[in-house]
């Protein structure tokens, strides 16, 4: 599904990613960990196609197609979802109406007509029940006065509604209380299928107890310096990153 080959990327002339190789297949869950400033969010942004980031070398393939040159919106229409992609506050536009627009835009890009209102309502009901989101929340103005946890929940709701092929969740655990963490993780697990894939960026092994990854990668200085199974996350929790830095610098 996703194939990243020798990816180098910079932002404001600063080289951040320095040769990333990563392959994510349909049905897989990958976790990316690593110290602050190692390039995790940058990698997520580059995959999603955020404009500030420049790919200087290497390439990104999505379902066999090179997507380097595509705008973020086009990638989204192809099924790439990045949490925090739509962090804007839109007073007067409800969570639901924003979602309706986003879904119909995607359908339009795929040459489909608007989703019939009845189907849309059904989808909203289904997904909000799945994520234990109440009706009141759905009618609130997008991101206006949302707490950290509410923002995260809204992101997962967006993901659930859009049903992306590849979902990249950047630090979904930060700011969630225990119940919300469980709900979000349950949501991700329920949405998982053999046809889609998830990349979770996290600092905490705790999240990976809920969303169990097939692979764990450690990013350090813009490179993936170690990959393993979920046991690697436990090892990191226990020992921190120093031993990895030492291995790399040895
Ligand atoms: N838009 C930007 N402008 C300037 N520097 C940037 C920008 N985006 C990222 N950087 C720099 O790139 C480096 C990697 O940042 P990034 O956000 O990818 O790290 P991270 O691994 O996500 O860290 P954290 O764990 O703290 O979230 C940092 O040194 C950061 O300051
Ligand atoms: Mg980050």
Short mmCIF file of C-alpha atoms and ligand atoms in Angstrom, two decimals:
data_model
loop_
_atom_site.label_atom_id
_atom_site.label_comp_id
_atom_site.label_asym_id
_atom_site.label_seq_id
_atom_site.Cartn_x
_atom_site.Cartn_y
_atom_site.Cartn_z
CA UNK A 1 0.00 0.00 0.00
CA UNK A 2 2.61 2.53 1.14
CA UNK A 3 6.18 2.24 -0.03
CA UNK A 4 8.71 4.82 1.01
CA UNK A 5 12.11 4.62 -0.57
CA UNK A 6 15.18 6.56 0.57
CA UNK A 7 13.06 9.56 1.48
CA UNK A 8 14.87 12.79 2.24
CA UNK A 9 12.85 15.86 3.12
CA UNK A 10 13.53 19.34 4.38
CA UNK A 11 11.63 22.21 5.84
CA UNK A 12 12.86 25.77 5.59
CA UNK A 13 16.16 24.49 4.18
CA UNK A 14 16.72 22.29 7.19
CA UNK A 15 17.20 18.62 6.34
CA UNK A 16 14.94 16.59 8.59
CA UNK A 17 14.34 13.22 6.98
CA UNK A 18 17.58 11.58 5.90
CA UNK A 19 16.77 8.39 4.06
CA UNK A 20 13.57 6.75 5.29
CA UNK A 21 12.66 3.31 4.02
CA UNK A 22 9.27 1.97 5.04
CA UNK A 23 6.76 -0.41 3.60
CA UNK A 24 3.25 -0.69 4.96
CA UNK A 25 1.02 -3.38 3.54
CA UNK A 26 -2.76 -3.56 3.62
CA UNK A 27 -4.03 -5.02 6.89
CA UNK A 28 -0.98 -3.93 8.89
CA UNK A 29 -0.57 -1.63 11.86
CA UNK A 30 2.79 0.10 12.22
CA UNK A 31 3.88 2.15 15.21
CA UNK A 32 6.53 4.83 14.93
CA UNK A 33 8.33 5.88 18.07
CA UNK A 34 11.42 7.96 18.71
CA UNK A 35 12.76 10.88 20.73
CA UNK A 36 11.40 14.43 20.44
CA UNK A 37 12.51 16.15 17.27
CA UNK A 38 13.52 12.94 15.50
CA UNK A 39 11.22 13.63 12.55
CA UNK A 40 8.07 11.61 13.26
CA UNK A 41 5.55 14.38 12.65
CA UNK A 42 7.61 15.53 9.68
CA UNK A 43 7.34 12.06 8.16
CA UNK A 44 3.58 12.09 8.68
CA UNK A 45 3.29 15.54 7.10
CA UNK A 46 5.45 14.57 4.12
CA UNK A 47 3.34 11.45 3.47
CA UNK A 48 0.17 13.53 3.67
CA UNK A 49 1.70 16.13 1.35
CA UNK A 50 1.80 19.24 3.50
CA UNK A 51 3.17 22.10 1.45
CA UNK A 52 5.88 23.39 3.80
CA UNK A 53 7.85 20.20 3.40
CA UNK A 54 10.06 19.57 0.43
CA UNK A 55 11.06 16.12 -0.73
CA UNK A 56 14.67 16.42 -1.81
CA UNK A 57 15.36 12.78 -2.62
CA UNK A 58 13.63 9.42 -2.77
CA UNK A 59 9.96 8.79 -3.29
CA UNK A 60 6.61 7.83 -1.83
CA UNK A 61 4.44 5.28 -3.54
CA UNK A 62 0.82 4.76 -2.62
CA UNK A 63 -0.95 1.78 -4.15
CA UNK A 64 1.67 1.57 -6.86
CA UNK A 65 1.48 5.23 -7.79
CA UNK A 66 4.13 7.83 -7.08
CA UNK A 67 2.34 10.50 -5.06
CA UNK A 68 5.25 12.92 -4.48
CA UNK A 69 3.81 15.52 -6.78
CA UNK A 70 0.23 15.32 -5.57
CA UNK A 71 -1.33 18.03 -3.41
CA UNK A 72 -2.45 17.09 0.09
CA UNK A 73 -6.07 17.24 -0.98
CA UNK A 74 -5.51 14.80 -3.85
CA UNK A 75 -3.76 12.39 -1.52
CA UNK A 76 -6.67 12.64 0.89
CA UNK A 77 -9.04 11.82 -1.94
CA UNK A 78 -6.97 8.74 -2.69
CA UNK A 79 -7.47 7.58 0.87
CA UNK A 80 -4.59 8.99 2.89
CA UNK A 81 -5.74 10.38 6.22
CA UNK A 82 -3.60 12.30 8.69
CA UNK A 83 -4.95 13.19 12.09
CA UNK A 84 -4.73 16.90 12.73
CA UNK A 85 -5.08 17.53 9.05
CA UNK A 86 -8.06 19.78 9.68
CA UNK A 87 -7.31 21.50 12.98
CA UNK A 88 -9.05 24.72 11.99
CA UNK A 89 -11.76 26.28 14.07
CA UNK A 90 -14.81 26.98 11.99
CA UNK A 91 -17.38 28.90 13.99
CA UNK A 92 -20.89 28.25 12.75
CA UNK A 93 -19.96 24.99 11.00
CA UNK A 94 -20.92 21.95 13.00
CA UNK A 95 -18.88 18.79 13.33
CA UNK A 96 -21.54 17.01 11.27
CA UNK A 97 -21.79 19.58 8.50
CA UNK A 98 -18.05 19.71 8.14
CA UNK A 99 -18.01 15.95 7.75
CA UNK A 100 -20.81 15.98 5.17
CA UNK A 101 -18.85 18.46 3.08
CA UNK A 102 -15.61 16.49 3.40
CA UNK A 103 -17.29 13.26 2.37
CA UNK A 104 -19.06 14.78 -0.61
CA UNK A 105 -15.86 16.47 -1.77
CA UNK A 106 -14.10 13.12 -1.74
CA UNK A 107 -16.98 11.54 -3.63
CA UNK A 108 -16.90 14.33 -6.18
CA UNK A 109 -13.16 13.75 -6.74
CA UNK A 110 -14.01 10.10 -7.38
CA UNK A 111 -16.71 11.05 -9.88
CA UNK A 112 -19.59 10.15 -7.55
CA UNK A 113 -22.69 12.13 -6.67
CA UNK A 114 -23.37 13.49 -3.18
CA UNK A 115 -24.20 10.84 -0.63
CA UNK A 116 -27.98 10.69 -0.20
CA UNK A 117 -29.04 12.43 3.02
CA UNK A 118 -30.53 9.25 4.42
CA UNK A 119 -27.29 7.30 3.95
CA UNK A 120 -25.31 10.15 5.43
CA UNK A 121 -27.47 10.18 8.56
CA UNK A 122 -27.14 6.45 8.89
CA UNK A 123 -23.35 6.65 8.55
CA UNK A 124 -23.14 9.43 11.12
CA UNK A 125 -25.30 7.48 13.55
CA UNK A 126 -23.30 4.31 13.05
CA UNK A 127 -19.89 5.91 13.48
CA UNK A 128 -20.84 8.13 16.39
CA UNK A 129 -22.23 5.11 18.24
CA UNK A 130 -19.07 3.17 17.51
CA UNK A 131 -16.99 5.94 19.06
CA UNK A 132 -19.46 6.79 21.83
CA UNK A 133 -19.86 10.34 20.60
CA UNK A 134 -23.03 12.04 21.75
CA UNK A 135 -25.47 14.04 19.67
CA UNK A 136 -24.65 17.32 21.38
CA UNK A 137 -21.03 17.01 20.34
CA UNK A 138 -21.99 16.51 16.70
CA UNK A 139 -23.83 19.82 16.58
CA UNK A 140 -21.02 21.85 18.11
CA UNK A 141 -18.98 24.28 16.00
CA UNK A 142 -15.89 22.59 14.63
CA UNK A 143 -12.98 22.75 17.07
CA UNK A 144 -14.40 25.87 18.73
CA UNK A 145 -13.54 25.63 22.40
CA UNK A 146 -12.81 21.91 22.08
CA UNK A 147 -10.73 20.41 24.85
CA UNK A 148 -7.64 18.44 23.86
CA UNK A 149 -9.51 15.19 24.27
CA UNK A 150 -12.51 16.45 22.30
CA UNK A 151 -10.24 17.43 19.43
CA UNK A 152 -8.74 13.96 19.37
CA UNK A 153 -12.12 12.34 19.48
CA UNK A 154 -13.26 14.52 16.62
CA UNK A 155 -10.23 13.44 14.60
CA UNK A 156 -11.05 9.80 15.11
CA UNK A 157 -14.64 10.54 14.17
CA UNK A 158 -13.39 12.14 10.93
CA UNK A 159 -11.30 9.05 10.29
CA UNK A 160 -14.24 6.76 10.95
CA UNK A 161 -16.44 8.72 8.58
CA UNK A 162 -13.91 8.99 5.75
CA UNK A 163 -12.83 5.34 5.97
CA UNK A 164 -9.31 6.00 4.63
CA UNK A 165 -7.09 3.32 3.16
CA UNK A 166 -4.13 4.60 5.12
CA UNK A 167 -4.65 6.39 8.43
CA UNK A 168 -1.71 8.14 10.07
CA UNK A 169 -2.40 9.03 13.67
CA UNK A 170 0.12 11.41 15.18
CA UNK A 171 0.25 11.30 18.97
CA UNK A 172 -3.33 10.32 19.34
CA UNK A 173 -2.62 9.44 22.95
CA UNK A 174 -1.50 12.85 24.14
CA UNK A 175 -4.19 14.58 26.10
CA UNK A 176 -6.63 11.70 26.24
CA UNK A 177 -7.95 10.50 29.56
CA UNK A 178 -8.04 6.75 30.13
CA UNK A 179 -11.64 6.32 28.94
CA UNK A 180 -11.12 8.41 25.83
CA UNK A 181 -7.94 6.51 25.05
CA UNK A 182 -9.83 3.25 25.22
CA UNK A 183 -12.65 4.60 23.02
CA UNK A 184 -10.24 5.94 20.43
CA UNK A 185 -8.25 2.72 20.40
CA UNK A 186 -11.42 0.64 20.16
CA UNK A 187 -12.54 2.81 17.28
CA UNK A 188 -9.27 2.27 15.46
CA UNK A 189 -9.44 -1.46 16.07
CA UNK A 190 -13.01 -1.72 14.85
CA UNK A 191 -12.19 0.20 11.70
CA UNK A 192 -9.20 -1.98 10.95
CA UNK A 193 -9.61 -4.37 8.06
CA UNK A 194 -7.54 -6.42 5.66
CA UNK A 195 -7.90 -3.62 3.11
CA UNK A 196 -6.64 -0.69 5.13
CA UNK A 197 -3.56 0.16 7.15
CA UNK A 198 -2.74 2.29 10.17
CA UNK A 199 0.44 4.11 11.16
CA UNK A 200 0.40 5.22 14.79
CA UNK A 201 2.95 7.71 16.02
CA UNK A 202 3.25 7.57 19.76
CA UNK A 203 5.54 8.20 22.70
CA UNK A 204 3.90 5.68 24.94
CA UNK A 205 3.88 1.94 24.97
CA UNK A 206 0.53 2.24 26.76
CA UNK A 207 -1.36 3.08 23.55
CA UNK A 208 0.11 -0.02 21.92
CA UNK A 209 -1.55 -2.18 24.56
CA UNK A 210 -4.81 -1.11 22.96
CA UNK A 211 -3.82 -0.73 19.32
CA UNK A 212 -1.50 -3.68 18.89
CA UNK A 213 1.07 -3.02 16.16
CA UNK A 214 2.48 -5.59 13.76
CA UNK A 215 5.69 -3.59 13.55
CA UNK A 216 7.38 -0.94 15.66
CA UNK A 217 9.94 1.42 14.17
CA UNK A 218 12.28 3.82 15.93
CA UNK A 219 13.02 7.08 14.22
CA UNK A 220 16.17 8.91 15.22
CA UNK A 221 17.81 11.83 13.43
CA UNK A 222 15.52 11.47 10.46
CA UNK A 223 16.17 7.78 9.91
CA UNK A 224 14.52 4.54 10.95
CA UNK A 225 17.32 3.06 13.02
CA UNK A 226 15.52 0.05 14.41
CA UNK A 227 12.44 -2.00 13.59
CA UNK A 228 10.86 -4.84 15.49
CA UNK A 229 7.64 -6.21 16.89
CA UNK A 230 5.62 -4.86 19.79
CA UNK A 231 8.28 -6.19 22.14
CA UNK A 232 10.51 -3.37 20.94
CA UNK A 233 8.01 -0.88 22.37
CA UNK A 234 8.25 -2.60 25.74
CA UNK A 235 12.01 -2.51 25.58
CA UNK A 236 11.94 1.22 24.83
CA UNK A 237 9.52 1.86 27.69
CA UNK A 238 11.92 0.10 30.01
CA UNK A 239 15.25 1.33 28.75
CA UNK A 240 14.54 4.65 27.02
CA UNK A 241 16.32 5.71 23.85
CA UNK A 242 19.92 6.03 25.01
CA UNK A 243 20.89 2.49 24.09
CA UNK A 244 19.57 3.05 20.58
CA UNK A 245 21.49 6.30 20.24
CA UNK A 246 24.61 4.50 21.41
CA UNK A 247 24.07 1.70 18.91
CA UNK A 248 23.64 4.22 16.10
CA UNK A 249 26.63 6.31 17.11
CA UNK A 250 28.90 3.32 17.72
N1 LIG B 1 7.73 23.81 9.96
C1 LIG B 1 8.92 23.67 10.53
N2 LIG B 1 9.78 24.71 10.57
C2 LIG B 1 11.00 24.57 11.15
N3 LIG B 1 11.46 23.45 11.70
C3 LIG B 1 10.65 22.38 11.68
C4 LIG B 1 9.34 22.43 11.12
N4 LIG B 1 8.77 21.23 11.25
C5 LIG B 1 9.67 20.46 11.89
N5 LIG B 1 10.80 21.15 12.15
C6 LIG B 1 11.99 20.64 12.85
O1 LIG B 1 12.21 19.32 12.42
C7 LIG B 1 12.67 18.51 13.48
C8 LIG B 1 11.76 17.29 13.58
O2 LIG B 1 10.50 17.70 14.02
P1 LIG B 1 9.26 16.74 14.17
O3 LIG B 1 8.09 17.56 14.57
O4 LIG B 1 9.14 15.93 12.95
O5 LIG B 1 9.73 15.81 15.37
P2 LIG B 1 8.92 14.69 16.16
O6 LIG B 1 9.71 13.46 16.04
O7 LIG B 1 7.52 14.67 15.72
O8 LIG B 1 9.04 15.23 17.65
P3 LIG B 1 8.00 15.13 18.87
O9 LIG B 1 8.22 13.80 19.48
O10 LIG B 1 8.45 16.21 19.78
O11 LIG B 1 6.62 15.33 18.34
C9 LIG B 1 12.69 19.38 14.71
O12 LIG B 1 13.99 19.82 14.91
C10 LIG B 1 11.78 20.53 14.33
O13 LIG B 1 12.14 21.70 14.98
MG1 LIG B 2 5.67 15.08 16.63
#
